[in-house]
Every structure is written in structure tokens, then in C-alpha cells.
mmCIF file of C-alpha atoms in Angstrom:
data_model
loop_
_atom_site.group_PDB
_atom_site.id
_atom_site.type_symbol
_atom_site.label_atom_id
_atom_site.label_comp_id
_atom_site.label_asym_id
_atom_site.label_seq_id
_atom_site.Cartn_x
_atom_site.Cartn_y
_atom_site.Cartn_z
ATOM 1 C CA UNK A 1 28.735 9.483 7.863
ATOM 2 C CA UNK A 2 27.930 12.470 9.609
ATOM 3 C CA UNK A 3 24.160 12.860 10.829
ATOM 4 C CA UNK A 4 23.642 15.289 12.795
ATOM 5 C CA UNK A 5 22.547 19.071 12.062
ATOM 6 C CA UNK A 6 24.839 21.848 14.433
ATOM 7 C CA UNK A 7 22.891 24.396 13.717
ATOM 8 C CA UNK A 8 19.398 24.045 12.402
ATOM 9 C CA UNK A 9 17.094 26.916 11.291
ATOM 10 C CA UNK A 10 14.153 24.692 13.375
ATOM 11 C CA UNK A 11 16.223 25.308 16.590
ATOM 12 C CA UNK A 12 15.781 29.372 16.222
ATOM 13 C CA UNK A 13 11.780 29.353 15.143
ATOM 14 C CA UNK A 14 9.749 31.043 17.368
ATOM 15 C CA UNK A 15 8.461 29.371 20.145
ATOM 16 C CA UNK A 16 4.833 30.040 18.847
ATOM 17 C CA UNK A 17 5.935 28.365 15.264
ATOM 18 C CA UNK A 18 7.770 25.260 17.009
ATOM 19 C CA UNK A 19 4.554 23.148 17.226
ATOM 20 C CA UNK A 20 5.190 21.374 13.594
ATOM 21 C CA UNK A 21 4.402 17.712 13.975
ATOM 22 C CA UNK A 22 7.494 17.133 11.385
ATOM 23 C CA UNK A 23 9.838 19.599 12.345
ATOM 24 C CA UNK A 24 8.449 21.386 15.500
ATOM 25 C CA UNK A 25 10.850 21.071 18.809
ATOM 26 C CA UNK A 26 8.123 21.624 21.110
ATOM 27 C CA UNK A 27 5.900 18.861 19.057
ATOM 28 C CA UNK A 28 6.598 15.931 21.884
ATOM 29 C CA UNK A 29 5.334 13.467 19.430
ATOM 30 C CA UNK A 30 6.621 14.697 16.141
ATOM 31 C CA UNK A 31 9.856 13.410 14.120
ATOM 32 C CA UNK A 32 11.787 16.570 15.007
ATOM 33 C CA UNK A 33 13.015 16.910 11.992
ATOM 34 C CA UNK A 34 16.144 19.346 11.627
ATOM 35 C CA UNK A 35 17.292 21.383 8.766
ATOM 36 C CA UNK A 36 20.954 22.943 8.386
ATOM 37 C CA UNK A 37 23.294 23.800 5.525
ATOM 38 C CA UNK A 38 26.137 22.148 4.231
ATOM 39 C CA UNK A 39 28.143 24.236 2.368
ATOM 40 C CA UNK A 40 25.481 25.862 -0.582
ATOM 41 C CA UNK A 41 23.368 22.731 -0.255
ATOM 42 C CA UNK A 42 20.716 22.045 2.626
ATOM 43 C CA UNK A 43 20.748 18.477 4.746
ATOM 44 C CA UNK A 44 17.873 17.055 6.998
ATOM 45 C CA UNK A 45 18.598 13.372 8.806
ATOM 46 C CA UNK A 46 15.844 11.473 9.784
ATOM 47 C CA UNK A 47 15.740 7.558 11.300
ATOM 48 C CA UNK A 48 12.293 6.614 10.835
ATOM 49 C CA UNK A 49 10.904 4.691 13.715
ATOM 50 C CA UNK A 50 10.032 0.535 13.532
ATOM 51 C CA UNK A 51 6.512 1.511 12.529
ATOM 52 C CA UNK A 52 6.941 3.750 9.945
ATOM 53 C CA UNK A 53 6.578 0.615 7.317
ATOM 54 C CA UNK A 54 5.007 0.519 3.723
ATOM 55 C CA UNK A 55 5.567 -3.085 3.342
ATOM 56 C CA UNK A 56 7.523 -5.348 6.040
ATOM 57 C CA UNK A 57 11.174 -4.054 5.122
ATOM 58 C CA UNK A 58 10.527 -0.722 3.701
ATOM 59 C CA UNK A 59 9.807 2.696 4.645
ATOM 60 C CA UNK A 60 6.318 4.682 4.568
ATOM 61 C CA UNK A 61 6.089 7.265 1.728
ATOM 62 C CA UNK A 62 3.944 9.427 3.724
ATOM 63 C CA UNK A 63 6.763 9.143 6.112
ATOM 64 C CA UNK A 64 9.268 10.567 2.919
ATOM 65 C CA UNK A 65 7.138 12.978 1.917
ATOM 66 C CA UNK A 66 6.997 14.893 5.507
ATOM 67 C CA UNK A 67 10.460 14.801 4.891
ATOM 68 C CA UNK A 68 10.924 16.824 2.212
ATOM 69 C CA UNK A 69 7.992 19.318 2.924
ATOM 70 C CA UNK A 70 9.610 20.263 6.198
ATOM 71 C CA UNK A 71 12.661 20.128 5.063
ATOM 72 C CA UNK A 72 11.452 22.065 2.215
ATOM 73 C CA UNK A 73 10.216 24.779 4.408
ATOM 74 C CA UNK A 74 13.194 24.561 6.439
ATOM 75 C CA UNK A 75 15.566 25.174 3.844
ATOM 76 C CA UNK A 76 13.583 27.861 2.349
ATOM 77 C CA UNK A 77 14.301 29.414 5.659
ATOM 78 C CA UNK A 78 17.872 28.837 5.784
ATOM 79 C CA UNK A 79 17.870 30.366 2.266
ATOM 80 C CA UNK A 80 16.322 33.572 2.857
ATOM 81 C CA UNK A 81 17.854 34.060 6.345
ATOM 82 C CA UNK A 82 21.159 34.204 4.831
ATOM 83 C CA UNK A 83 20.054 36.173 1.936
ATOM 84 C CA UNK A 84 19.087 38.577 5.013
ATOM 85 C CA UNK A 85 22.403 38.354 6.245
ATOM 86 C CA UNK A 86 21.934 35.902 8.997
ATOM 87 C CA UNK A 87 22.643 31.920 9.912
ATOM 88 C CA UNK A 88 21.467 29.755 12.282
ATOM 89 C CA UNK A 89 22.220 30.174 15.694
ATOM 90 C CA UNK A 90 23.276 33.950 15.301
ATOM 91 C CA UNK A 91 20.550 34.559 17.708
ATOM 92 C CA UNK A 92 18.104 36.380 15.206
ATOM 93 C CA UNK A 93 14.865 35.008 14.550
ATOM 94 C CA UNK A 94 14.554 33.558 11.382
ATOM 95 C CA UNK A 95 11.728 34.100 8.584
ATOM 96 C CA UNK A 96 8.794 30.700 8.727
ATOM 97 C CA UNK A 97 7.441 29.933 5.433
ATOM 98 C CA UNK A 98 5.036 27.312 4.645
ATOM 99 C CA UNK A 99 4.177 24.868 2.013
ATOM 100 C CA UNK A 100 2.164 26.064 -1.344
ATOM 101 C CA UNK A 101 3.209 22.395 -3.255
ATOM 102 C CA UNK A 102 4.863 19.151 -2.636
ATOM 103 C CA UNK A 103 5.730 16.537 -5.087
ATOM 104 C CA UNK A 104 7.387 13.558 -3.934
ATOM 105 C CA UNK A 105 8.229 10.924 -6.658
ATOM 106 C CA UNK A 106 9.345 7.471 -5.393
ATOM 107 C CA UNK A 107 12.507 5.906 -7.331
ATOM 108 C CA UNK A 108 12.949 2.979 -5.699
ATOM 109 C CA UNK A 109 11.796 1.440 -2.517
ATOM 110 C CA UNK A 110 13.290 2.553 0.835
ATOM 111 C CA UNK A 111 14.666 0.229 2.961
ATOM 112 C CA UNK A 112 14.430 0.386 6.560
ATOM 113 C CA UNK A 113 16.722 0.710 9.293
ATOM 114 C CA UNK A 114 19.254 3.458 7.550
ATOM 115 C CA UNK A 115 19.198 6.839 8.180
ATOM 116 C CA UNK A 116 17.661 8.819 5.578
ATOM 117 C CA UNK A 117 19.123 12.092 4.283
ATOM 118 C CA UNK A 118 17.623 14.574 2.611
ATOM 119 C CA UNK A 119 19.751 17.138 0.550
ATOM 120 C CA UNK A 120 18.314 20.082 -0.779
ATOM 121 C CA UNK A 121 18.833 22.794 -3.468
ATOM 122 C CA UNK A 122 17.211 26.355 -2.766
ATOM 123 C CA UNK A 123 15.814 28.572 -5.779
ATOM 124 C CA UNK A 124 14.522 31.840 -5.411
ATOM 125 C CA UNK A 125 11.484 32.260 -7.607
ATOM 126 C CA UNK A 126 10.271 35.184 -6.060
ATOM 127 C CA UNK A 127 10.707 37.433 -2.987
ATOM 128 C CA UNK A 128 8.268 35.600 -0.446
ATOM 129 C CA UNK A 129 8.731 32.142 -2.684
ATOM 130 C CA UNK A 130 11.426 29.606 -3.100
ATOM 131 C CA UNK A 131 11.650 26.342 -4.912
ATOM 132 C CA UNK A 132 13.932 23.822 -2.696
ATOM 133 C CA UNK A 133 14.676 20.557 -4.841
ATOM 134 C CA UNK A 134 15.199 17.234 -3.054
ATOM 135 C CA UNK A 135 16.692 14.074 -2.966
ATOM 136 C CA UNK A 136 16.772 11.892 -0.470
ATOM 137 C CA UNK A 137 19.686 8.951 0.208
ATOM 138 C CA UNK A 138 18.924 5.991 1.874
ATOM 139 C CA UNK A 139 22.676 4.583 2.856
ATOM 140 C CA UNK A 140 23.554 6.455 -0.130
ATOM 141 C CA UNK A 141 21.379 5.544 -2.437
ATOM 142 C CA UNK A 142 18.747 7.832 -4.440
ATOM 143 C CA UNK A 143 15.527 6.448 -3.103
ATOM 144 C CA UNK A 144 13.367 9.694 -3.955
ATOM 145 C CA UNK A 145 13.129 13.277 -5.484
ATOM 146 C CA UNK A 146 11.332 16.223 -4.088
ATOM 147 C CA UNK A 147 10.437 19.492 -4.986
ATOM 148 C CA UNK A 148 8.595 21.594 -2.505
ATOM 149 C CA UNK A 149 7.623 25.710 -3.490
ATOM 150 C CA UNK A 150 7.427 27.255 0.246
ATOM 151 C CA UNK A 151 5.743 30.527 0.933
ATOM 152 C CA UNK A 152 6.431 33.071 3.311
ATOM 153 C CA UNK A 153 3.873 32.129 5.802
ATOM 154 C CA UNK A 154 0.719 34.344 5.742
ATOM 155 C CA UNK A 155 -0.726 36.822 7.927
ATOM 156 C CA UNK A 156 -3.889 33.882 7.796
ATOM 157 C CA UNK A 157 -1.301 31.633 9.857
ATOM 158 C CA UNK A 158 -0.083 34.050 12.282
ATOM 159 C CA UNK A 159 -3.255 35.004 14.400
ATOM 160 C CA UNK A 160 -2.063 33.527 17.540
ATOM 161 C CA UNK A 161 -4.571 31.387 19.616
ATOM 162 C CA UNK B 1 -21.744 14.238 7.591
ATOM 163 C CA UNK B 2 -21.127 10.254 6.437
ATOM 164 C CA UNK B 3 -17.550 9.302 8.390
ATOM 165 C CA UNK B 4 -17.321 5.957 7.981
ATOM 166 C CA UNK B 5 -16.548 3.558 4.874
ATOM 167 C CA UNK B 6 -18.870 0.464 5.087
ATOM 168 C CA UNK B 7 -16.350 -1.967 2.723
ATOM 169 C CA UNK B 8 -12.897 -0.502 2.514
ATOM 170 C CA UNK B 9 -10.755 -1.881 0.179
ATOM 171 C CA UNK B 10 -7.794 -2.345 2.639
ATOM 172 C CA UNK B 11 -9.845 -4.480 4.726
ATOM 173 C CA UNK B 12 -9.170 -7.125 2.424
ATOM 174 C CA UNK B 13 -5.097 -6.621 1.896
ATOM 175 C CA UNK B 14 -3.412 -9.738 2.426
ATOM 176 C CA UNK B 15 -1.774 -10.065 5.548
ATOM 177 C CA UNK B 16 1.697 -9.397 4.424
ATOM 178 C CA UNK B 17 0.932 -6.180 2.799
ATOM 179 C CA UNK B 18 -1.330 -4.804 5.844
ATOM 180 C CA UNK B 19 1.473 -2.860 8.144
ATOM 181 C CA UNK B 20 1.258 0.399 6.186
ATOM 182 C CA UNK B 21 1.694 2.914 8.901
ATOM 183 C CA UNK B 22 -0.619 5.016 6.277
ATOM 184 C CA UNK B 23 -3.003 2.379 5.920
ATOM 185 C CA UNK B 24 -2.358 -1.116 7.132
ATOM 186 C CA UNK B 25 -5.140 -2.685 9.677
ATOM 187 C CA UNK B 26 -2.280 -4.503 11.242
ATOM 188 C CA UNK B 27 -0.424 -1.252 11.663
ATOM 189 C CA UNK B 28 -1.117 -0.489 15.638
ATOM 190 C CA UNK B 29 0.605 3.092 15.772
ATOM 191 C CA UNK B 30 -0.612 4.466 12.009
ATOM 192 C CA UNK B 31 -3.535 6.010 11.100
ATOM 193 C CA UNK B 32 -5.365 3.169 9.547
ATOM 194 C CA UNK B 33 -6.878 4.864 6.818
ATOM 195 C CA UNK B 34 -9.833 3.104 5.151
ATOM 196 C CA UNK B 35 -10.655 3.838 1.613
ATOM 197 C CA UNK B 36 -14.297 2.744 -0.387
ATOM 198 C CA UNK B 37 -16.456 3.636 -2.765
ATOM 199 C CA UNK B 38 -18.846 6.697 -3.337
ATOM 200 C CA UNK B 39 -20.812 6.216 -6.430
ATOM 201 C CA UNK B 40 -17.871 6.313 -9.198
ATOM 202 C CA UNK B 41 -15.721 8.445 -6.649
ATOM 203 C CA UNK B 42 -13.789 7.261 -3.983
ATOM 204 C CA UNK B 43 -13.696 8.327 -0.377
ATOM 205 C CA UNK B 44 -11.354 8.309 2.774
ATOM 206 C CA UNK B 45 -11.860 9.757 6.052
ATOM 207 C CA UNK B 46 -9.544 10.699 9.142
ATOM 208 C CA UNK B 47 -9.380 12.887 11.953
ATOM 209 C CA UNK B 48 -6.292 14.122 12.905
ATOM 210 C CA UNK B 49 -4.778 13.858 16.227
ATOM 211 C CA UNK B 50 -4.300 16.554 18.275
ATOM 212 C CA UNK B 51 -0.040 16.179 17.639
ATOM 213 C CA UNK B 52 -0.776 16.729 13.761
ATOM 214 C CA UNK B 53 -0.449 20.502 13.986
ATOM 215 C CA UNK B 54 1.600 22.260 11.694
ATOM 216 C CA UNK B 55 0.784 25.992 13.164
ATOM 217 C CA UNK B 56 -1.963 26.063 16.365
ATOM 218 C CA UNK B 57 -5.016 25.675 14.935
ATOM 219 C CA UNK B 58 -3.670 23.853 11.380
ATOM 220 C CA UNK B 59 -3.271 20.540 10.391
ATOM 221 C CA UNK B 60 0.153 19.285 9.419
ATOM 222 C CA UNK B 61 0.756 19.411 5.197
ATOM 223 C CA UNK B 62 2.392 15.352 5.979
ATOM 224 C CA UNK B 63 0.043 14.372 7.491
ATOM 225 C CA UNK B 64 -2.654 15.622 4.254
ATOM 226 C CA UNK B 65 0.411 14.297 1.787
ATOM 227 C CA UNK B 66 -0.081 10.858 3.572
ATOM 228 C CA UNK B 67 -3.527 10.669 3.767
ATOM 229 C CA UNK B 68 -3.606 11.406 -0.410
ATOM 230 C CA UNK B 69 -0.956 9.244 -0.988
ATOM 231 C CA UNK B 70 -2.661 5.992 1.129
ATOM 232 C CA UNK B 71 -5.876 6.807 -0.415
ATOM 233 C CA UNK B 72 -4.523 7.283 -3.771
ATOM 234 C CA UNK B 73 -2.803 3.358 -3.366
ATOM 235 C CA UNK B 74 -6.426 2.380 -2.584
ATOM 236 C CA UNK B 75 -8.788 4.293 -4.970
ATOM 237 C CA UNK B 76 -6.187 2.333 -7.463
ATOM 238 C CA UNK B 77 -6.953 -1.044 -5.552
ATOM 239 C CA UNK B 78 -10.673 -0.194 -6.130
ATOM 240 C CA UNK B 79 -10.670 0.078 -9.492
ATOM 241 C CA UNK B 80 -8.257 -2.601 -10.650
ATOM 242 C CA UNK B 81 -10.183 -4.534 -8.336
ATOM 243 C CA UNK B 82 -13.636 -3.438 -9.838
ATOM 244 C CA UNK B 83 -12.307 -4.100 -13.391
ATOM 245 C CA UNK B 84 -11.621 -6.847 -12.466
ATOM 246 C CA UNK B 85 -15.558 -7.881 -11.344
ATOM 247 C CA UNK B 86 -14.775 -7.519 -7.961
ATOM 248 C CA UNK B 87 -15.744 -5.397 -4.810
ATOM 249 C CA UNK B 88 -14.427 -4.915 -1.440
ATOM 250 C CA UNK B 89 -16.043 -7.395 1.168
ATOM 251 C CA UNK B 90 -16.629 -10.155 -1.548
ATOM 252 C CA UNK B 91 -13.973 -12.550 -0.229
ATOM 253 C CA UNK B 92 -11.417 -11.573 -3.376
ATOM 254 C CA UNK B 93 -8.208 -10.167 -2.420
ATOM 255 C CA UNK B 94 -7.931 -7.047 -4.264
ATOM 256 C CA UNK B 95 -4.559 -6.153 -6.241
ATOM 257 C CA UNK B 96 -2.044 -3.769 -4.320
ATOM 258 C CA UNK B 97 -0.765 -0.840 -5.109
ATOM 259 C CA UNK B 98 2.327 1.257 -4.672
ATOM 260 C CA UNK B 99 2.972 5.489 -5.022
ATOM 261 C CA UNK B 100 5.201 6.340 -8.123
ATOM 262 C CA UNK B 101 4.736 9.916 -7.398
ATOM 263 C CA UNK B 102 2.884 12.176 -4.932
ATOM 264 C CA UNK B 103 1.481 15.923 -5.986
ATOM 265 C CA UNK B 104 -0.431 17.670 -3.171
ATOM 266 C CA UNK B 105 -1.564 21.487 -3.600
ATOM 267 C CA UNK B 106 -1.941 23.613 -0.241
ATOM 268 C CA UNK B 107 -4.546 25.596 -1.083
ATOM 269 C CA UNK B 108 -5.591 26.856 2.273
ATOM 270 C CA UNK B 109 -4.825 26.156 5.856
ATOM 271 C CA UNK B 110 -6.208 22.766 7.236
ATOM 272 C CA UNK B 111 -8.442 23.676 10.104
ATOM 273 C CA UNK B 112 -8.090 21.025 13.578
ATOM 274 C CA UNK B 113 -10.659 19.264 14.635
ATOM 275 C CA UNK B 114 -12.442 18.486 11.905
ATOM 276 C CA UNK B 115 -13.347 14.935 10.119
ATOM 277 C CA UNK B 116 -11.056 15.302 6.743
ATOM 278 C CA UNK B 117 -12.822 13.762 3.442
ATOM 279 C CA UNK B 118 -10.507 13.031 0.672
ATOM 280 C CA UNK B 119 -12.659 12.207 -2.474
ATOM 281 C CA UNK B 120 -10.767 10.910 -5.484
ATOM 282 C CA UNK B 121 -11.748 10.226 -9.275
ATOM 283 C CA UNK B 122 -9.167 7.372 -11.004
ATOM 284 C CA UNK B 123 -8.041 7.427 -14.393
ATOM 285 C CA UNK B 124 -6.641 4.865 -15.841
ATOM 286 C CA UNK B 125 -3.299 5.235 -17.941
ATOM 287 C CA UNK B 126 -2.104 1.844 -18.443
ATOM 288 C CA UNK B 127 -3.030 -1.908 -17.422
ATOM 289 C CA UNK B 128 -0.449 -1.492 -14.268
ATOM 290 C CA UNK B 129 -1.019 2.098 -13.588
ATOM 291 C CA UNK B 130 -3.510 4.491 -12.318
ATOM 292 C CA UNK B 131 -3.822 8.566 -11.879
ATOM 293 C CA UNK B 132 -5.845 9.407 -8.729
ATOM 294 C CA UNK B 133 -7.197 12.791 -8.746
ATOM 295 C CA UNK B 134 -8.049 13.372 -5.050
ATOM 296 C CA UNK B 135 -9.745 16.613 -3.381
ATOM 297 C CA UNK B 136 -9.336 16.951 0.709
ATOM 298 C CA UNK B 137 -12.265 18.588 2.663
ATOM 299 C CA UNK B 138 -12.636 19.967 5.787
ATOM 300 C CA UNK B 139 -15.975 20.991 7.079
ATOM 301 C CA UNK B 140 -16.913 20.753 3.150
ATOM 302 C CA UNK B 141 -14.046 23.724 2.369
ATOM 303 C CA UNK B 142 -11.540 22.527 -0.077
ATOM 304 C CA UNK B 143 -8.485 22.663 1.619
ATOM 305 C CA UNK B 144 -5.985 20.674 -0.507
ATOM 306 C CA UNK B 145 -5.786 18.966 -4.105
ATOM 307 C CA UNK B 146 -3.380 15.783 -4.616
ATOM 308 C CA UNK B 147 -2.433 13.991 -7.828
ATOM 309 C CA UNK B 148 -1.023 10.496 -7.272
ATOM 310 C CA UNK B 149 -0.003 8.335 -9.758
ATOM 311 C CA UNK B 150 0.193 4.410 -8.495
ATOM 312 C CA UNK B 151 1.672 1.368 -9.878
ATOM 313 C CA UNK B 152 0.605 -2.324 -9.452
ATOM 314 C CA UNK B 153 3.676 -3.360 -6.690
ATOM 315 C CA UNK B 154 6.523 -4.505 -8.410
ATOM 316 C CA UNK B 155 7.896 -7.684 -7.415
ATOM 317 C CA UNK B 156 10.361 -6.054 -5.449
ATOM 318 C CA UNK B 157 7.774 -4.837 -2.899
ATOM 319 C CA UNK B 158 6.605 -8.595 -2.744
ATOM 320 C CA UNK B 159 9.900 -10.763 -1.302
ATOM 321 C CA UNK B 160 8.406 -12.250 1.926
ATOM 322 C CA UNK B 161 10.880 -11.302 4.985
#
């Protein structure tokens, strides 16, 4: 099974939007969570680390639902970037959006020690909003459903420190 | 500004079911959220560390998913538990919860450095399940609202590794 992300939209964020404890690259104690496309679908991997339990054997739905929101944002990203012509690693910066909603609902529990992968669905419901639907695959099974509606991130965001 | 819950319901998890990385006392790397009584409402409280950014300046939306979803699990504990005749610190383990689903509204950037105060009202919509209505504070602004809807854990949760 592949999990790795080439090119993820994370990797081209500006430096000063790179912090993101879920999905930042410059977060040094974050999950560095990467987001890429695979063919019209999105795909983030994630191996969640010995202490991310629920219960003894399971994974943390906190954990999941960080999961989907960046990779929410992430593909909302990906989605509009190439709507603006551009992919990942074309050296143009991409658009950051942000999360207005998350809704995470737990199907069954999700075991531990497998790589999870989250595959998303972009929507466009409106020109600085998009609706990306999740589900995420625990050795290929349907543990959980997303659905996250990102924003393009707000001037309120962007004063820089 | 009260910051600290006296008698928090996950004080009293059994053993076994005390590793949440959200909530579990036996959890050394997780946050080790503690959720009690206020009145008829229940309250949790955490300060984010300094990692849980999102954008400088803003907390993380996981990190706020987690902290509803962990306190929704427990604001479900307390009132199964209080149903029941029983309160937290009275020697009774209390009945344990999982998340069926997860609903958190961003409704404004999370400041840093501030105390967060989730404050949750619990409906009951069947003898195994519970609606948590929760509210997230920061320096008294309302900065998030989360909907979780928890289930008494199955007996698939419960097989002893």
C-alpha cells in the first residue's frame, strides 16, 4: 500500500502558515500531517504514535478528528489551487483556508498500529468555501466519516505577530 | 476565574479504561482532561501548550475537537452516573462512555494563552445514549460550539488486552 504523499499542498504553505500543530512542517511537535491528490480524490496518511490510545488497543478520536480537519483544510487547498491553475510543488504559493465546521462520526473502533488513511472528496459550495467529505481506512477498513466546510482564511488570521 | 474541577468524573475510570490520550489519568503524554459538575452544567478546563497553534497566536481546531469530544464522553459519564444516584468521588465507578459522532463549530479564532472552559448541558436520548451540547470559552468569549453524541461503550471497546 502506498503511504506516502509526493507532493503535498502542506509542503508549499507559507512559512508564516506552517506552524499547524496537525499539519504544520515547522510544528516540531505536531503530527505533520500531509495532504496530496490522487487522481480527483484527496489522501492524507497518518501512523498515530503508541500514545495516541482511546482504550488499550484502539486509537484516540480526538486523534481522528485532527485528521480530517487538516486534511480538510488541506484538500480544500489542493482544490482551489488547481481550480487556479496550479499543483503542488509548481512552486506557487498556494491559497490557506481554515476550518468553519468539523463533524467526525465514529463507525467502528480504530485499531492501533495501522496506518490510517484519509481520502477525501472536495465540493465547491462557494468561492472562498468548500465542503471536503471524508473517510478514513484503517488497513482498509471504514473506521470513520468526515465532513469538514473550510474557509478561505480571514484577514482576522493573517495579522502577522 | 475557577480552573480546577474538585471531583472529576474520570478520576474514578477504572484502570483499564484510563489511557485516553484525551482524558485518561494514566495517559502520561495526553492532556488529561478532567470533567465535573457546575450546577446542572458540566465543566472542563485546559490550557493549551504552546505546540497547539494552528496560526501564531491561535489555538489548533484538534486540539478544541478533542477537548469537546473527551468532555462530551464525560458530561455523559456524569449523568448516567448521577441517574444512577451516584457522584464523582463517592467510591462508585461511574459508567464509560464512547463518541458516536463529533460536531464542533469554529466560530472565531481561539486566542493562546488562555485557560479554555468548555461548559456542556446533556440531553438524554435513550437509556445508552446521550447528546452533549458543549460551549468553549476563552477569556469568557465564545470561541467554539460542539455537539457530541456518546454511547455507553459497546462491548467491543471492553475485551481486556
Amino acid at each position: 500500500m502506498q503511504t506516502q504523499i509526493q507532493h503535498a499542498i502542506q509542503d508549499d504553505y507559507a512559512d508564516d502558515y506552517a506552524w499547524c500543530y496537525g499539519c504544520g512542517r515547522l510544528n516540531e511537535h505536531g503530527y505533520h500531517l500531509r495532504t496530496g491528490w490522487a487522481g480527483d480524490n484527496t489522501v492524507t496518511y497518518y501512523e498515530p504514535r503508541p500514545a495516541h490510545t482511546a482504550i488499550p488497543g484502539f486509537v484516540y478520536g480526538g486523534l481522528i478528528a485532527s485528521i480530517i480537519d487538516c486534511h480538510g483544510t488541506g484538500s480544500a487547498a489542493l482544490a482551489l489551487h488547481r481550480k487556479n491553475g496550479h499543483e503542488p510543488g509548481d512552486g506557487v504559493e498556494p491559497p490557506r483556508f481554515v476550518t468553519a465546521s468539523l463533524k467526525t462520526d465514529f463507525l467502528k473502533p480504530t485499531p492501533e498500529k495501522a496506518i490510517l488513511k484519509a481520502v477525501g472528496t472536495v465540493e465547491e459550495i462557494h468561492s472562498k468555501k468548500w465542503v471536503v467529505h471524508t473517510e478514513l481506512y484503517a488497513n482498509d477498513t471504514l473506521c470513520a466519516k468526515g465532513e469538514v466546510v473550510a474557509a478561505v482564511m480571514p484577514s482576522t488570521f493573517t495579522q502577522k505577530k
